Short mmCIF file of C-alpha atoms in Angstrom, two decimals:
data_model
loop_
_atom_site.label_atom_id
_atom_site.label_comp_id
_atom_site.label_asym_id
_atom_site.label_seq_id
_atom_site.Cartn_x
_atom_site.Cartn_y
_atom_site.Cartn_z
CA MET F 429 128.80 -15.25 -29.91
CA ASN F 430 127.46 -18.37 -29.58
CA THR F 431 126.12 -21.10 -32.32
CA TRP F 432 123.90 -24.21 -31.70
CA LYS F 433 121.98 -26.41 -33.97
CA ILE F 434 118.37 -27.32 -33.91
CA GLY F 435 117.42 -30.66 -35.93
CA LEU F 436 114.02 -31.28 -36.18
CA TRP F 437 112.72 -34.72 -37.28
CA PHE F 438 109.41 -36.74 -37.38
CA GLY F 439 107.68 -39.95 -37.49
CA VAL F 440 105.84 -41.09 -40.83
CA MET F 441 105.04 -44.84 -40.65
CA GLY F 442 108.12 -46.13 -39.90
CA ILE F 443 109.49 -43.55 -41.28
CA GLN F 444 112.34 -40.34 -39.78
CA PRO F 445 113.17 -38.32 -41.51
CA TRP F 446 115.16 -35.16 -40.29
CA ALA F 447 116.10 -32.44 -40.24
CA VAL F 448 119.24 -30.13 -38.80
CA VAL F 449 119.66 -26.74 -38.40
CA ALA F 450 122.20 -24.54 -38.23
CA LEU F 451 121.40 -20.77 -35.95
CA PRO F 452 123.90 -18.45 -34.61
CA ALA F 453 122.99 -16.43 -32.04
CA ALA F 454 122.23 -13.36 -33.88
CA PRO F 455 121.83 -14.88 -37.65
CA THR F 456 120.72 -13.16 -40.27
CA SER F 457 119.72 -15.54 -42.60
CA THR F 458 118.86 -18.87 -41.43
CA GLN F 459 119.43 -21.98 -43.86
CA VAL F 460 117.73 -25.44 -43.59
CA TYR F 461 119.46 -28.71 -44.58
CA PHE F 462 116.50 -31.37 -44.47
CA SER F 463 117.94 -35.27 -44.41
CA THR F 464 116.63 -38.05 -45.42
CA ASN F 465 119.12 -41.07 -45.15
CA GLY F 466 121.34 -39.51 -44.66
CA ASP F 467 121.00 -37.33 -48.46
CA ILE F 468 121.25 -34.32 -47.65
CA GLU F 469 119.23 -31.38 -49.59
CA HIS F 470 119.34 -27.13 -49.07
CA ALA F 471 116.01 -26.11 -48.35
CA ASN F 472 115.30 -21.73 -49.00
CA ALA F 473 111.16 -21.77 -47.94
CA ALA F 474 110.35 -23.27 -44.73
CA LEU F 475 110.26 -26.90 -44.30
CA GLU F 476 107.64 -28.73 -45.44
CA ILE F 477 105.78 -31.20 -42.72
CA PRO F 478 103.51 -34.24 -44.28
CA ALA F 479 100.12 -34.37 -42.86
CA ASN F 480 100.29 -38.10 -42.41
CA ALA F 481 103.21 -37.32 -39.94
CA GLN F 482 102.67 -38.83 -36.18
CA ASP F 483 104.94 -36.19 -34.31
CA VAL F 484 107.13 -33.54 -34.57
CA PHE F 485 110.72 -33.65 -32.27
CA PHE F 486 113.07 -30.60 -32.09
CA ASP F 487 116.41 -31.64 -31.65
CA ILE F 488 118.32 -29.11 -29.52
CA GLY F 489 122.41 -29.18 -28.59
CA ASP F 490 125.04 -27.14 -28.11
CA PRO F 491 127.84 -28.81 -30.52
CA ASP F 492 131.18 -27.59 -27.98
CA ASP F 493 128.69 -27.64 -24.95
CA SER F 494 129.44 -24.33 -24.61
CA LEU F 495 126.28 -23.34 -22.44
CA SER F 496 127.22 -25.63 -19.93
CA LYS F 497 130.77 -22.88 -19.27
CA ASN F 498 128.76 -19.70 -19.26
CA GLY F 499 125.56 -20.23 -17.89
CA SER F 500 123.27 -20.44 -19.80
CA ARG F 501 120.33 -21.91 -20.79
CA VAL F 502 117.56 -22.54 -23.68
CA ARG F 503 114.13 -21.65 -24.47
CA TYR F 504 111.67 -22.14 -27.09
CA ARG F 505 107.78 -22.33 -28.03
CA LEU F 506 106.03 -23.34 -30.97
CA GLU F 507 104.57 -19.95 -32.21
CA GLY F 508 100.83 -21.21 -32.87
CA ILE F 509 100.51 -23.73 -30.03
CA ASP F 510 101.93 -22.36 -27.47
CA SER F 511 101.10 -19.76 -25.53
CA ASP F 512 105.12 -18.44 -23.78
CA TRP F 513 107.65 -19.73 -23.72
CA ARG F 514 108.60 -23.12 -22.91
CA GLN F 515 111.84 -24.48 -20.50
CA LYS F 516 113.24 -27.40 -19.73
CA ILE F 517 114.03 -27.89 -16.08
CA ASP F 518 115.35 -29.27 -13.30
CA GLU F 519 116.11 -29.74 -9.75
CA MET F 520 118.09 -28.97 -6.87
CA SER F 521 118.00 -30.14 -3.08
CA PHE F 522 117.07 -29.22 0.57
CA THR F 523 118.13 -32.80 2.41
CA VAL F 524 118.04 -33.40 5.78
CA PHE F 525 120.68 -36.66 7.42
CA PHE F 526 120.57 -37.95 10.33
CA TYR F 527 124.25 -39.44 12.22
CA ASN F 528 124.72 -41.48 14.78
CA ALA F 529 126.89 -41.22 17.68
CA THR F 530 130.06 -41.59 16.11
CA GLY F 531 129.01 -40.00 13.07
CA ASP F 532 127.43 -42.67 10.77
CA GLN F 533 124.40 -41.76 8.02
CA VAL F 534 121.70 -43.80 9.41
CA GLY F 535 119.09 -41.83 6.98
CA GLN F 536 117.64 -39.37 4.70
CA ARG F 537 113.97 -37.31 4.01
CA ILE F 538 114.57 -35.11 0.47
CA TYR F 539 113.11 -32.15 -0.30
CA ASN F 540 113.65 -31.69 -4.05
CA VAL F 541 112.30 -28.02 -5.61
CA THR F 542 111.71 -27.95 -9.55
CA GLY F 543 111.42 -24.97 -11.81
CA LYS F 544 110.44 -21.47 -9.88
CA SER F 545 108.46 -21.07 -6.55
CA SER F 546 105.45 -18.97 -6.30
CA GLY F 547 107.47 -15.84 -4.82
CA TRP F 548 109.80 -16.17 -7.64
CA GLY F 549 109.51 -12.54 -9.40
CA GLY F 550 112.30 -12.33 -12.67
CA SER F 551 115.00 -11.15 -10.15
CA ILE F 552 116.03 -11.74 -6.62
CA GLU F 553 115.59 -8.23 -5.11
CA GLN F 554 111.69 -8.29 -6.68
CA SER F 555 111.15 -11.89 -4.92
CA LYS F 556 109.99 -13.54 -1.71
CA PHE F 557 110.03 -15.94 0.77
CA THR F 558 108.27 -18.82 0.59
CA HIS F 559 107.71 -20.65 4.08
CA ARG F 560 107.88 -24.16 4.38
CA HIS F 561 107.14 -27.09 6.95
CA GLU F 562 107.81 -30.60 6.97
CA ASP F 563 106.93 -33.19 9.43
CA ILE F 564 109.90 -35.69 10.01
CA THR F 565 110.28 -39.14 12.51
CA VAL F 566 113.65 -39.69 13.96
CA PRO F 567 114.92 -42.89 12.39
CA LYS F 568 116.57 -45.49 14.81
CA GLY F 569 119.57 -45.16 15.35
CA ALA F 570 119.92 -41.51 15.68
CA ALA F 571 121.39 -38.80 17.79
CA TYR F 572 122.39 -35.66 15.23
CA LEU F 573 120.89 -34.87 12.28
CA SER F 574 122.67 -32.35 9.38
CA VAL F 575 120.39 -30.11 6.80
CA VAL F 576 122.65 -29.36 3.55
CA MET F 577 120.69 -26.97 0.53
CA SER F 578 122.80 -28.31 -2.79
CA SER F 579 121.85 -28.12 -6.30
CA ALA F 580 124.00 -31.39 -6.73
CA GLY F 581 120.62 -32.94 -8.65
CA PRO F 582 120.75 -33.62 -12.11
CA PRO F 583 124.22 -33.01 -13.84
CA THR F 584 122.34 -30.49 -16.07
CA THR F 585 121.50 -28.68 -13.60
CA VAL F 586 120.98 -24.68 -13.28
CA GLY F 587 119.70 -21.16 -11.36
CA LEU F 588 118.87 -20.25 -8.01
CA TYR F 589 118.06 -21.76 -4.05
CA ILE F 590 118.20 -19.27 -1.69
CA ILE F 591 116.89 -19.93 2.00
CA LYS F 592 116.80 -18.50 5.41
CA ASP F 593 115.07 -19.28 8.85
CA ILE F 594 115.99 -23.53 9.09
CA VAL F 595 114.50 -23.73 12.39
CA VAL F 596 114.71 -27.45 13.75
CA VAL F 597 112.47 -28.94 16.41
CA GLN F 598 111.75 -32.01 17.95
CA GLU F 599 108.34 -32.71 20.47
CA GLY F 600 109.25 -33.29 23.46
CA ALA F 601 108.61 -36.13 26.27
CA GLY F 602 106.48 -35.79 29.17
CA ASP F 603 105.54 -32.80 30.31
CA HIS F 604 109.54 -31.77 29.27
CA ALA F 605 109.07 -28.72 26.84
CA PRO F 606 109.53 -28.56 22.62
CA GLN F 607 113.73 -28.54 21.72
CA THR F 608 114.86 -26.24 19.51
CA ILE F 609 117.46 -29.06 17.67
CA LEU F 610 118.77 -26.90 14.85
CA ASP F 611 118.42 -23.17 14.01
CA SER F 612 120.23 -20.83 11.21
CA ARG F 613 118.68 -17.48 12.48
CA PRO F 614 121.27 -16.87 15.02
CA PHE F 615 124.13 -17.36 12.43
CA LEU F 616 122.62 -15.68 9.31
CA GLN F 617 122.12 -12.27 11.61
CA GLY F 618 125.84 -12.08 11.68
CA SER F 619 125.30 -13.00 16.05
CA SER F 620 127.87 -16.09 16.03
CA ALA F 621 131.64 -15.80 16.85
CA THR F 622 132.65 -17.02 13.49
CA THR F 623 130.92 -19.08 9.92
CA SER F 624 132.37 -22.47 11.28
CA GLU F 625 128.73 -23.30 12.25
CA TRP F 626 127.74 -23.89 8.48
CA ILE F 627 130.55 -24.69 5.55
CA ARG F 628 129.68 -24.57 1.88
CA THR F 629 131.12 -27.01 0.12
CA GLY F 630 131.11 -28.83 -3.48
CA ARG F 631 132.79 -29.60 -6.72
CA ARG F 632 132.32 -25.57 -6.91
CA PRO F 633 131.97 -24.03 -3.24
CA SER F 634 132.22 -20.69 -4.42
CA MET F 635 127.90 -20.25 -6.14
CA ALA F 636 127.61 -21.40 -2.98
CA SER F 637 127.49 -17.50 -0.54
CA LEU F 638 125.38 -15.88 1.84
CA ILE F 639 122.94 -12.47 0.26
CA PRO F 640 121.17 -9.78 1.90
CA ALA F 641 117.89 -11.49 2.01
CA PRO F 642 115.48 -9.93 -0.49
CA GLY F 643 112.31 -7.93 1.43
CA VAL F 644 113.30 -8.88 4.69
CA THR F 645 113.32 -6.17 7.40
CA PRO F 646 115.47 -6.39 9.43
CA PRO F 647 118.26 -6.43 7.66
CA THR F 648 119.36 -10.75 7.27
CA ARG F 649 121.72 -13.25 5.34
CA ALA F 650 120.11 -15.92 3.58
CA PHE F 651 121.90 -18.94 2.18
CA CYS F 652 122.50 -18.56 -1.63
CA ILE F 653 123.56 -20.96 -4.25
CA LEU F 654 123.91 -19.61 -7.94
CA ASP F 655 124.64 -22.48 -10.03
CA ASP F 656 125.71 -21.86 -13.54
CA ASP F 657 127.87 -24.11 -14.53
CA GLY F 658 125.99 -27.52 -15.20
CA THR F 659 128.81 -29.74 -15.01
CA SER F 660 129.62 -28.72 -11.09
CA TYR F 661 127.48 -28.04 -8.10
CA ALA F 662 127.64 -26.42 -4.10
CA GLU F 663 125.97 -27.03 -1.12
CA TRP F 664 125.05 -24.85 2.11
CA GLY F 665 125.05 -27.83 5.01
CA SER F 666 125.44 -27.43 9.24
CA PRO F 667 127.72 -29.53 11.13
CA TRP F 668 126.30 -32.68 12.82
CA LYS F 669 127.94 -32.36 15.43
CA ASP F 670 126.57 -28.76 16.03
CA SER F 671 123.21 -30.32 16.53
CA GLY F 672 120.79 -30.92 19.09
CA ARG F 673 120.57 -34.83 20.42
CA LEU F 674 117.52 -36.85 19.08
CA THR F 675 115.46 -38.72 20.17
CA PRO F 676 114.60 -41.76 18.09
CA GLY F 677 110.87 -42.29 17.34
CA HIS F 678 110.12 -38.58 18.33
CA HIS F 679 108.22 -36.36 15.99
CA LEU F 680 110.85 -33.27 14.36
CA SER F 681 109.09 -29.99 12.69
CA VAL F 682 110.93 -28.81 10.19
CA ASP F 683 110.89 -25.37 8.97
CA TRP F 684 112.15 -23.19 6.80
CA ASN F 685 111.95 -20.11 3.27
CA GLU F 686 112.91 -20.48 0.19
CA ILE F 687 113.07 -19.29 -3.20
CA TYR F 688 114.15 -21.07 -5.66
CA GLU F 689 114.39 -20.29 -10.42
CA THR F 690 115.84 -23.78 -11.25
CA GLY F 691 116.43 -24.87 -14.81
CA MET F 692 118.20 -27.22 -17.42
CA PHE F 693 121.72 -25.54 -18.77
CA LYS F 694 121.49 -29.15 -21.67
CA TRP F 695 118.39 -30.82 -23.91
CA ASN F 696 117.67 -32.12 -26.98
CA ARG F 697 114.55 -33.20 -27.50
CA VAL F 698 110.92 -31.15 -28.02
CA ARG F 699 108.12 -33.27 -28.85
CA TYR F 700 104.98 -31.68 -30.47
CA PRO F 701 101.86 -34.02 -31.75
CA LEU F 702 101.76 -32.69 -35.28
CA PRO F 703 99.84 -29.23 -35.20
CA PRO F 704 97.23 -28.95 -37.61
CA SER F 705 98.28 -28.23 -41.50
CA GLY F 706 99.04 -23.96 -41.52
CA HIS F 707 102.21 -22.31 -41.04
CA TYR F 708 104.54 -22.12 -37.91
CA ARG F 709 107.41 -20.87 -36.20
CA PHE F 710 109.81 -22.76 -33.69
CA ALA F 711 111.61 -19.92 -31.71
CA VAL F 712 114.27 -21.00 -29.65
CA GLN F 713 116.37 -18.28 -27.44
CA GLU F 714 119.58 -18.17 -25.23
CA VAL F 715 118.64 -17.08 -21.18
CA ASP F 716 120.94 -16.69 -18.55
CA ILE F 717 120.48 -19.13 -15.18
CA LEU F 718 118.09 -16.04 -13.63
CA ASP F 719 115.52 -16.33 -17.55
CA HIS F 720 116.83 -13.77 -18.65
CA PRO F 721 117.80 -12.85 -22.75
CA ARG F 722 121.41 -12.96 -23.51
CA VAL F 723 120.41 -12.96 -27.42
CA PRO F 724 118.04 -12.50 -29.82
CA VAL F 725 115.38 -14.86 -30.93
CA THR F 726 116.53 -16.89 -33.66
CA SER F 727 113.65 -19.20 -35.72
CA LEU F 728 112.88 -22.11 -38.44
CA GLU F 729 110.07 -21.79 -39.81
CA ILE F 730 107.68 -24.69 -40.17
CA THR F 731 104.61 -26.10 -42.73
CA ILE F 732 102.29 -28.30 -42.19
CA LEU F 733 101.12 -29.50 -45.23
CA PRO F 734 97.15 -30.12 -45.28
CA PRO F 735 95.32 -33.53 -46.48
CA TYR F 736 96.13 -34.75 -50.18
CA TRP F 737 91.80 -34.63 -49.63
CA ARG F 738 92.07 -30.66 -49.02
CA ASN F 739 94.39 -30.09 -51.92
CA PRO F 740 92.52 -28.27 -55.35
CA TRP F 741 94.28 -30.79 -56.96
CA PHE F 742 93.30 -33.81 -55.43
CA TRP F 743 89.10 -32.33 -55.81
CA GLY F 744 89.60 -31.05 -59.67
CA LYS F 745 90.66 -34.65 -60.05
CA CYS F 746 87.77 -35.85 -58.25
CA THR F 747 85.15 -33.98 -60.32
CA GLY F 748 86.93 -35.18 -63.50
CA GLY F 749 86.94 -38.42 -61.55
CA VAL F 750 82.71 -38.51 -60.42
CA ALA F 751 81.90 -36.35 -64.51
CA LEU F 752 83.55 -39.96 -65.63
CA LEU F 753 81.98 -41.97 -63.65
CA ILE F 754 78.60 -39.85 -64.54
CA LEU F 755 79.37 -40.70 -68.42
CA ILE F 756 80.35 -44.03 -68.14
CA GLY F 757 76.44 -44.54 -66.27
CA THR F 758 75.04 -42.32 -68.48
CA LEU F 759 76.37 -44.22 -71.90
CA TYR F 760 76.15 -47.10 -70.24
CA TRP F 761 71.58 -46.73 -68.93
CA ARG F 762 71.64 -45.83 -72.51
CA HIS F 763 72.62 -49.24 -73.99
CA THR F 764 70.98 -51.67 -71.34
CA ARG F 765 68.35 -49.04 -71.88
CA ASN F 766 68.14 -49.96 -75.71
CA ARG F 767 69.09 -53.67 -75.55
CA LEU F 768 65.91 -53.39 -73.00
CA LYS F 769 64.05 -52.08 -75.72
CA LEU F 770 65.05 -54.73 -78.26
CA GLN F 771 64.43 -56.97 -75.80
CA GLN F 772 61.49 -56.79 -75.51
CA ALA F 773 59.92 -55.84 -78.99
CA ARG F 774 61.93 -58.80 -80.13
CA LEU F 775 59.34 -60.57 -77.25
CA MET F 776 56.65 -58.89 -77.91
CA GLU F 777 56.87 -59.74 -81.43
CA GLN F 778 57.40 -63.18 -80.47
CA GLU F 779 53.85 -62.57 -77.70
CA ARG F 780 52.20 -61.64 -81.27
CA MET F 781 54.20 -64.53 -83.44
CA ARG F 782 52.77 -66.67 -81.08
CA ILE F 783 48.50 -65.34 -80.78
CA ALA F 784 48.83 -65.30 -84.70
CA ARG F 785 49.90 -69.12 -84.75
CA ASP F 786 47.44 -70.41 -81.92
CA LEU F 787 44.48 -68.13 -83.83
CA HIS F 788 46.00 -70.45 -87.22
CA ASP F 789 46.15 -73.46 -85.99
CA ASP F 790 43.08 -74.00 -83.52
CA LEU F 791 40.95 -71.20 -84.36
CA GLY F 792 41.53 -71.21 -87.68
CA ALA F 793 40.79 -75.26 -88.03
CA ARG F 794 37.82 -74.95 -86.13
CA LEU F 795 36.37 -72.72 -87.73
CA THR F 796 37.12 -74.24 -91.37
CA HIS F 797 36.08 -76.97 -89.94
CA ILE F 798 32.43 -76.04 -88.65
CA SER F 799 31.94 -73.93 -92.06
CA LEU F 800 32.45 -77.46 -93.68
CA MET F 801 29.97 -78.87 -91.77
CA SER F 802 27.28 -76.48 -91.84
CA ALA F 803 27.40 -76.57 -95.68
CA PHE F 804 27.42 -80.18 -95.74
CA ALA F 805 24.60 -80.55 -93.38
CA GLY F 806 22.51 -77.70 -95.60
CA SER F 807 22.96 -79.37 -98.31
CA ASN F 808 23.59 -83.05 -98.25
CA VAL F 809 22.51 -84.33 -94.59
CA PRO F 810 18.17 -85.51 -94.53
CA PRO F 811 16.58 -83.59 -92.37
CA ALA F 812 16.41 -86.56 -89.84
CA GLY F 813 20.17 -86.18 -89.63
CA ALA F 814 19.66 -83.17 -89.28
CA PRO F 815 19.91 -82.39 -85.09
CA ALA F 816 22.70 -84.68 -84.66
CA LYS F 817 24.84 -82.48 -86.80
CA PHE F 818 23.61 -79.70 -85.21
CA GLN F 819 24.37 -80.64 -82.11
CA GLU F 820 27.98 -80.79 -82.83
CA ILE F 821 28.51 -77.44 -84.81
CA SER F 822 26.88 -76.36 -81.26
CA THR F 823 29.43 -78.34 -79.23
CA MET F 824 32.54 -77.29 -81.87
CA THR F 825 31.41 -73.53 -81.77
CA ARG F 826 30.81 -73.33 -78.23
CA ASP F 827 34.76 -75.33 -77.93
CA LEU F 828 35.93 -72.04 -80.18
CA VAL F 829 34.38 -69.46 -77.65
CA THR F 830 36.03 -71.60 -74.67
CA SER F 831 39.97 -71.56 -76.79
CA LEU F 832 38.87 -67.50 -77.73
CA SER F 833 38.45 -66.80 -74.61
CA GLU F 834 41.94 -69.05 -73.11
CA VAL F 835 43.87 -67.33 -75.54
CA VAL F 836 42.04 -63.18 -74.49
CA TRP F 837 43.26 -64.22 -71.04
CA ALA F 838 47.09 -65.11 -71.47
CA VAL F 839 47.11 -62.41 -73.56
CA ASN F 840 45.45 -59.95 -70.64
CA PRO F 841 47.78 -57.93 -68.85
CA GLU F 842 45.17 -58.02 -66.13
CA ASN F 843 45.92 -61.46 -65.46
CA ASP F 844 49.83 -60.76 -64.99
CA ARG F 845 49.58 -61.96 -61.90
CA LEU F 846 50.58 -65.78 -59.24
CA GLU F 847 47.49 -65.17 -57.55
CA SER F 848 45.14 -64.88 -60.64
CA MET F 849 46.91 -68.12 -63.21
CA VAL F 850 46.19 -69.95 -59.97
CA HIS F 851 42.38 -69.44 -59.94
CA TYR F 852 42.25 -70.23 -63.55
CA LEU F 853 43.69 -73.40 -63.26
CA CYS F 854 41.81 -74.56 -60.40
CA HIS F 855 38.21 -73.10 -62.69
CA LEU F 856 40.00 -74.30 -65.74
CA ILE F 857 40.37 -78.00 -64.24
CA GLN F 858 36.52 -77.81 -62.88
CA ARG F 859 35.10 -76.95 -66.24
CA LEU F 860 37.14 -79.58 -67.94
CA CYS F 861 35.96 -82.20 -65.21
CA GLN F 862 31.97 -81.50 -65.50
CA PRO F 863 30.96 -83.24 -68.17
CA SER F 864 32.29 -86.14 -67.54
CA SER F 865 31.52 -88.36 -63.95
CA LEU F 866 34.08 -87.86 -62.66
CA LYS F 867 35.19 -87.19 -59.35
CA CYS F 868 37.01 -83.94 -59.32
CA ARG F 869 38.77 -82.29 -56.60
CA VAL F 870 41.28 -79.19 -56.62
CA ASP F 871 43.53 -78.79 -54.21
CA GLU F 872 43.84 -74.28 -54.51
CA LEU F 873 47.58 -72.84 -53.59
CA THR F 874 49.05 -71.82 -49.94
CA GLY F 875 51.36 -69.15 -50.03
CA GLU F 876 52.14 -65.87 -50.54
CA THR F 877 51.38 -65.73 -54.51
CA GLU F 878 52.05 -61.49 -55.38
CA TYR F 879 54.64 -62.19 -57.70
CA ALA F 880 54.26 -61.27 -61.73
CA VAL F 881 53.91 -64.22 -63.80
CA SER F 882 54.04 -63.00 -68.10
CA SER F 883 51.59 -63.75 -70.51
CA GLN F 884 54.05 -66.72 -71.99
CA LEU F 885 53.80 -69.23 -68.55
CA ARG F 886 50.47 -69.38 -68.42
CA HIS F 887 49.83 -70.13 -71.61
CA HIS F 888 52.16 -72.73 -71.44
CA VAL F 889 51.25 -73.89 -68.06
CA MET F 890 47.68 -72.84 -69.18
CA LEU F 891 47.60 -75.93 -72.14
CA ALA F 892 50.31 -78.13 -70.32
CA VAL F 893 47.34 -78.85 -67.68
CA LYS F 894 44.95 -78.66 -70.06
CA GLU F 895 46.63 -81.52 -71.64
CA ALA F 896 47.07 -83.57 -68.17
CA VAL F 897 43.50 -83.57 -67.67
CA ASN F 898 41.69 -84.69 -70.76
CA ASN F 899 44.41 -87.42 -71.40
CA ALA F 900 42.74 -88.05 -68.30
CA LEU F 901 39.71 -87.22 -68.95
CA LYS F 902 40.26 -90.21 -72.61
CA HIS F 903 42.23 -92.36 -71.46
CA SER F 904 42.72 -93.59 -68.00
CA GLU F 905 38.93 -94.80 -67.25
CA ALA F 906 39.27 -93.32 -63.69
CA THR F 907 36.90 -92.41 -61.62
CA GLU F 908 38.57 -89.61 -59.84
CA LEU F 909 41.17 -86.83 -59.91
CA HIS F 910 43.41 -85.05 -58.31
CA ALA F 911 44.61 -81.66 -58.87
CA ARG F 912 47.03 -79.29 -56.12
CA ILE F 913 48.67 -77.15 -56.55
CA ARG F 914 52.08 -75.78 -54.13
CA PHE F 915 54.08 -72.73 -54.31
CA GLN F 916 57.31 -72.02 -51.78
CA ALA F 917 58.98 -69.54 -53.89
CA PRO F 918 60.80 -69.94 -56.11
CA ILE F 919 58.51 -72.46 -57.57
CA LEU F 920 54.95 -73.16 -58.59
CA THR F 921 54.14 -77.36 -57.88
CA ILE F 922 51.38 -78.28 -59.19
CA SER F 923 49.99 -82.71 -59.44
CA ILE F 924 47.44 -83.72 -61.16
CA ALA F 925 46.72 -87.60 -60.35
CA ASP F 926 43.54 -89.94 -60.86
CA ASN F 927 42.68 -94.07 -59.67
CA GLY F 928 43.06 -94.96 -63.27
CA LYS F 929 44.33 -97.51 -65.12
CA GLY F 930 47.67 -96.54 -65.57
CA LEU F 931 49.47 -95.88 -68.75
CA PRO F 932 50.38 -98.80 -71.04
CA GLU F 933 53.46 -100.59 -70.96
CA THR F 934 54.15 -99.30 -74.68
CA PRO F 935 53.58 -95.75 -75.28
CA ARG F 936 51.08 -95.07 -78.22
CA THR F 937 52.96 -93.27 -81.16
CA ASP F 938 50.17 -91.71 -82.17
CA GLY F 939 49.49 -88.72 -80.27
CA ASN F 940 51.50 -85.65 -79.20
CA GLY F 941 50.13 -85.55 -75.70
CA MET F 942 53.16 -86.71 -73.84
CA LYS F 943 54.75 -84.06 -75.80
CA ASN F 944 53.19 -81.32 -76.11
CA MET F 945 53.68 -81.12 -72.41
CA ARG F 946 56.74 -81.52 -72.04
CA GLU F 947 58.39 -78.80 -74.45
CA ARG F 948 56.10 -76.15 -73.05
CA ILE F 949 57.62 -76.84 -69.60
CA ALA F 950 61.08 -76.95 -71.34
CA LEU F 951 59.69 -73.32 -72.80
CA VAL F 952 59.22 -71.81 -69.23
CA ASN F 953 62.36 -73.77 -67.50
CA GLY F 954 60.49 -76.10 -66.32
CA ARG F 955 60.63 -79.92 -65.47
CA ILE F 956 57.98 -82.41 -65.46
CA LYS F 957 57.48 -85.73 -63.84
CA ILE F 958 55.01 -88.75 -64.53
CA GLU F 959 54.40 -91.84 -61.94
CA SER F 960 52.02 -94.68 -63.20
CA THR F 961 51.15 -98.36 -61.86
CA PRO F 962 49.18 -100.25 -64.37
CA GLY F 963 45.35 -100.26 -62.43
CA LYS F 964 45.82 -97.88 -59.62
CA GLY F 965 46.52 -94.65 -61.49
CA THR F 966 49.07 -91.91 -63.24
CA LEU F 967 50.46 -88.98 -61.80
CA VAL F 968 51.81 -85.94 -63.80
CA LEU F 969 53.61 -83.52 -61.68
CA PHE F 970 55.50 -79.66 -62.85
CA GLU F 971 57.77 -77.94 -61.15
CA ILE F 972 57.99 -74.06 -62.64
CA PRO F 973 60.30 -71.65 -61.18
CA ILE F 974 58.53 -68.10 -60.50
CA CYS F 975 60.96 -65.38 -59.63
#
C-alpha cells in the first residue's frame, strides 16, 4: 500500500500558511495538520481558508518516489469546481534525424505528442489509429535519415505510444518519379528477413516492443513503447544507413499512424484561484500508466470561509452600530433643537426689549413733548403765537408717525430680504433730503439680492444710515449728497458722500451721532469708515456682512 502527502498552502497579503495531509492509499480517516510559521496544529474538522486568500495551492508528492517505480500516476479534482478528473501530463516524441554521408547528424525535426490521441478509447484494444502527415525540406548536407519514436521526453514521462505505417517519400526532380526513402510496413508485416532493420534502444529497451495493431485488418504489427518507469525511457528507431539517398532542398512527405496516452508520474503543485465561499473536497487517486484506477479515492475536506460581511456577527454589529448612531443622532438633534429654541427665545426677548426701549426712549419722549407743548399752548401762548406752536406740534406728530413707521418696518418679517431693505434705504435717504434744498442722488443696489436679513440688522443699518444723512443735512452746508449701495457677496457696501465743508479738525463733544453710528454698525459685525477733506466734503462708508 502506497502513502503520499498532499500539501496545501494559500497566500494572504504576502503570508503563506500551509497544510500537510498524510493520505494512505485506502484511508480509514483523514489526518489534517495545519502549519503556520512552523507551529503544527491538529485539526479534525475540515481545513478552513479565510475569504481574503488569493490562491489555493495543492502540493502532492511521494516521499519515497514509489510512484516512479511501479508505473503509477495521480489524478485529482476539486469537487464543486472541476467537472472531471484532471492530470499533469508530459510528452513523448516522433523525430526525423538527418545525417551526412559519413554518419554525422546535420539536422532533425521533432513532433511531440501530449495527453491522449483523438482515437484513444481507454485501452489498447478499444483505440483507433490517428493518421498524421508532415512535410519537410531536406537540409543542406543531408544524405540519409533515421526515424525514432521515443519516451525520452521530460524525466517524469510515463504512458503509451503506438505507431505503424511510417512512410517517407521524397519528391522527384524533373521527370523522375517520387522516391520512397523509408517504409516500415514490410517490417511490421513480417515480410522482412530479420528484425535488425528497426532497433530498440534507451535506458530500458524492454519497454519497446512489437504488438498486434488494434482494429487493423488484415492483422499487422505496430511499434509500441509502454513506459511505466519515470526514471527511464525506451526508443524504436530505423538505422540511418538503411534509408534511401536524400537530395538536399527536396521536399519529403512523412506519414504515419499513431495512438498515444501520456502522463506524469510525479508532480508537486496545483493552483486554484480562491473558489467562492462554501465546502469543497479535494480528491486524489492513484492510477496506472493507462489512467486506470489502482486504489480508492482519497480526499481532503476544505471550507472557504465567507467574507466577514456575510457573517451573522458582522450584521449584528452593524445593526447595533446603526442603532447607536441613530440614538446619538436623536439625542444630538434634540439637544440642538432645544438649544436653538433657547437661542431663538433669547433673540426674541432681546428684540422685544429693543422695541420697548425704542418706543420708550424715542416715541415716549416725543409724545411727552407733544403733550407738554399742547398744554402750554392752550394756557400760556397768546392767540397770535398759537399757530406757530401748533405748527411745531404738527411737525413733531409727523416725526412721531415716521418713527413709528420705521419701528413697524424693522419688525415686519415680510421685509426680511436684502432687496426690501435696500428699497427702504433708498426711499429713506430721498425722504430725508426732500425738505431741504440739498440735491440728492441715490444709486441703487446691483447684483444678487435674494438674501435673508434679520430685523435687528435692518434696524441698526437703517438708523446708522439715517444718522449719516442727518449729519450731512445739519452740519455739512453741502449742496449735493450722493448715496450709493452695492452688494458683492457677502458684503453690502453703503456710501454717503457730500460736497460740504467737511468735518472740523477738532471733533465735537456735545453730540452722540458718530458714536451711535459706530456702535450700531459694530452690533451687526460691520465696519465704518469716515473720510473728510476740509472744504471738499465728507464720505461715510458702511461695510456690512450679509451672509
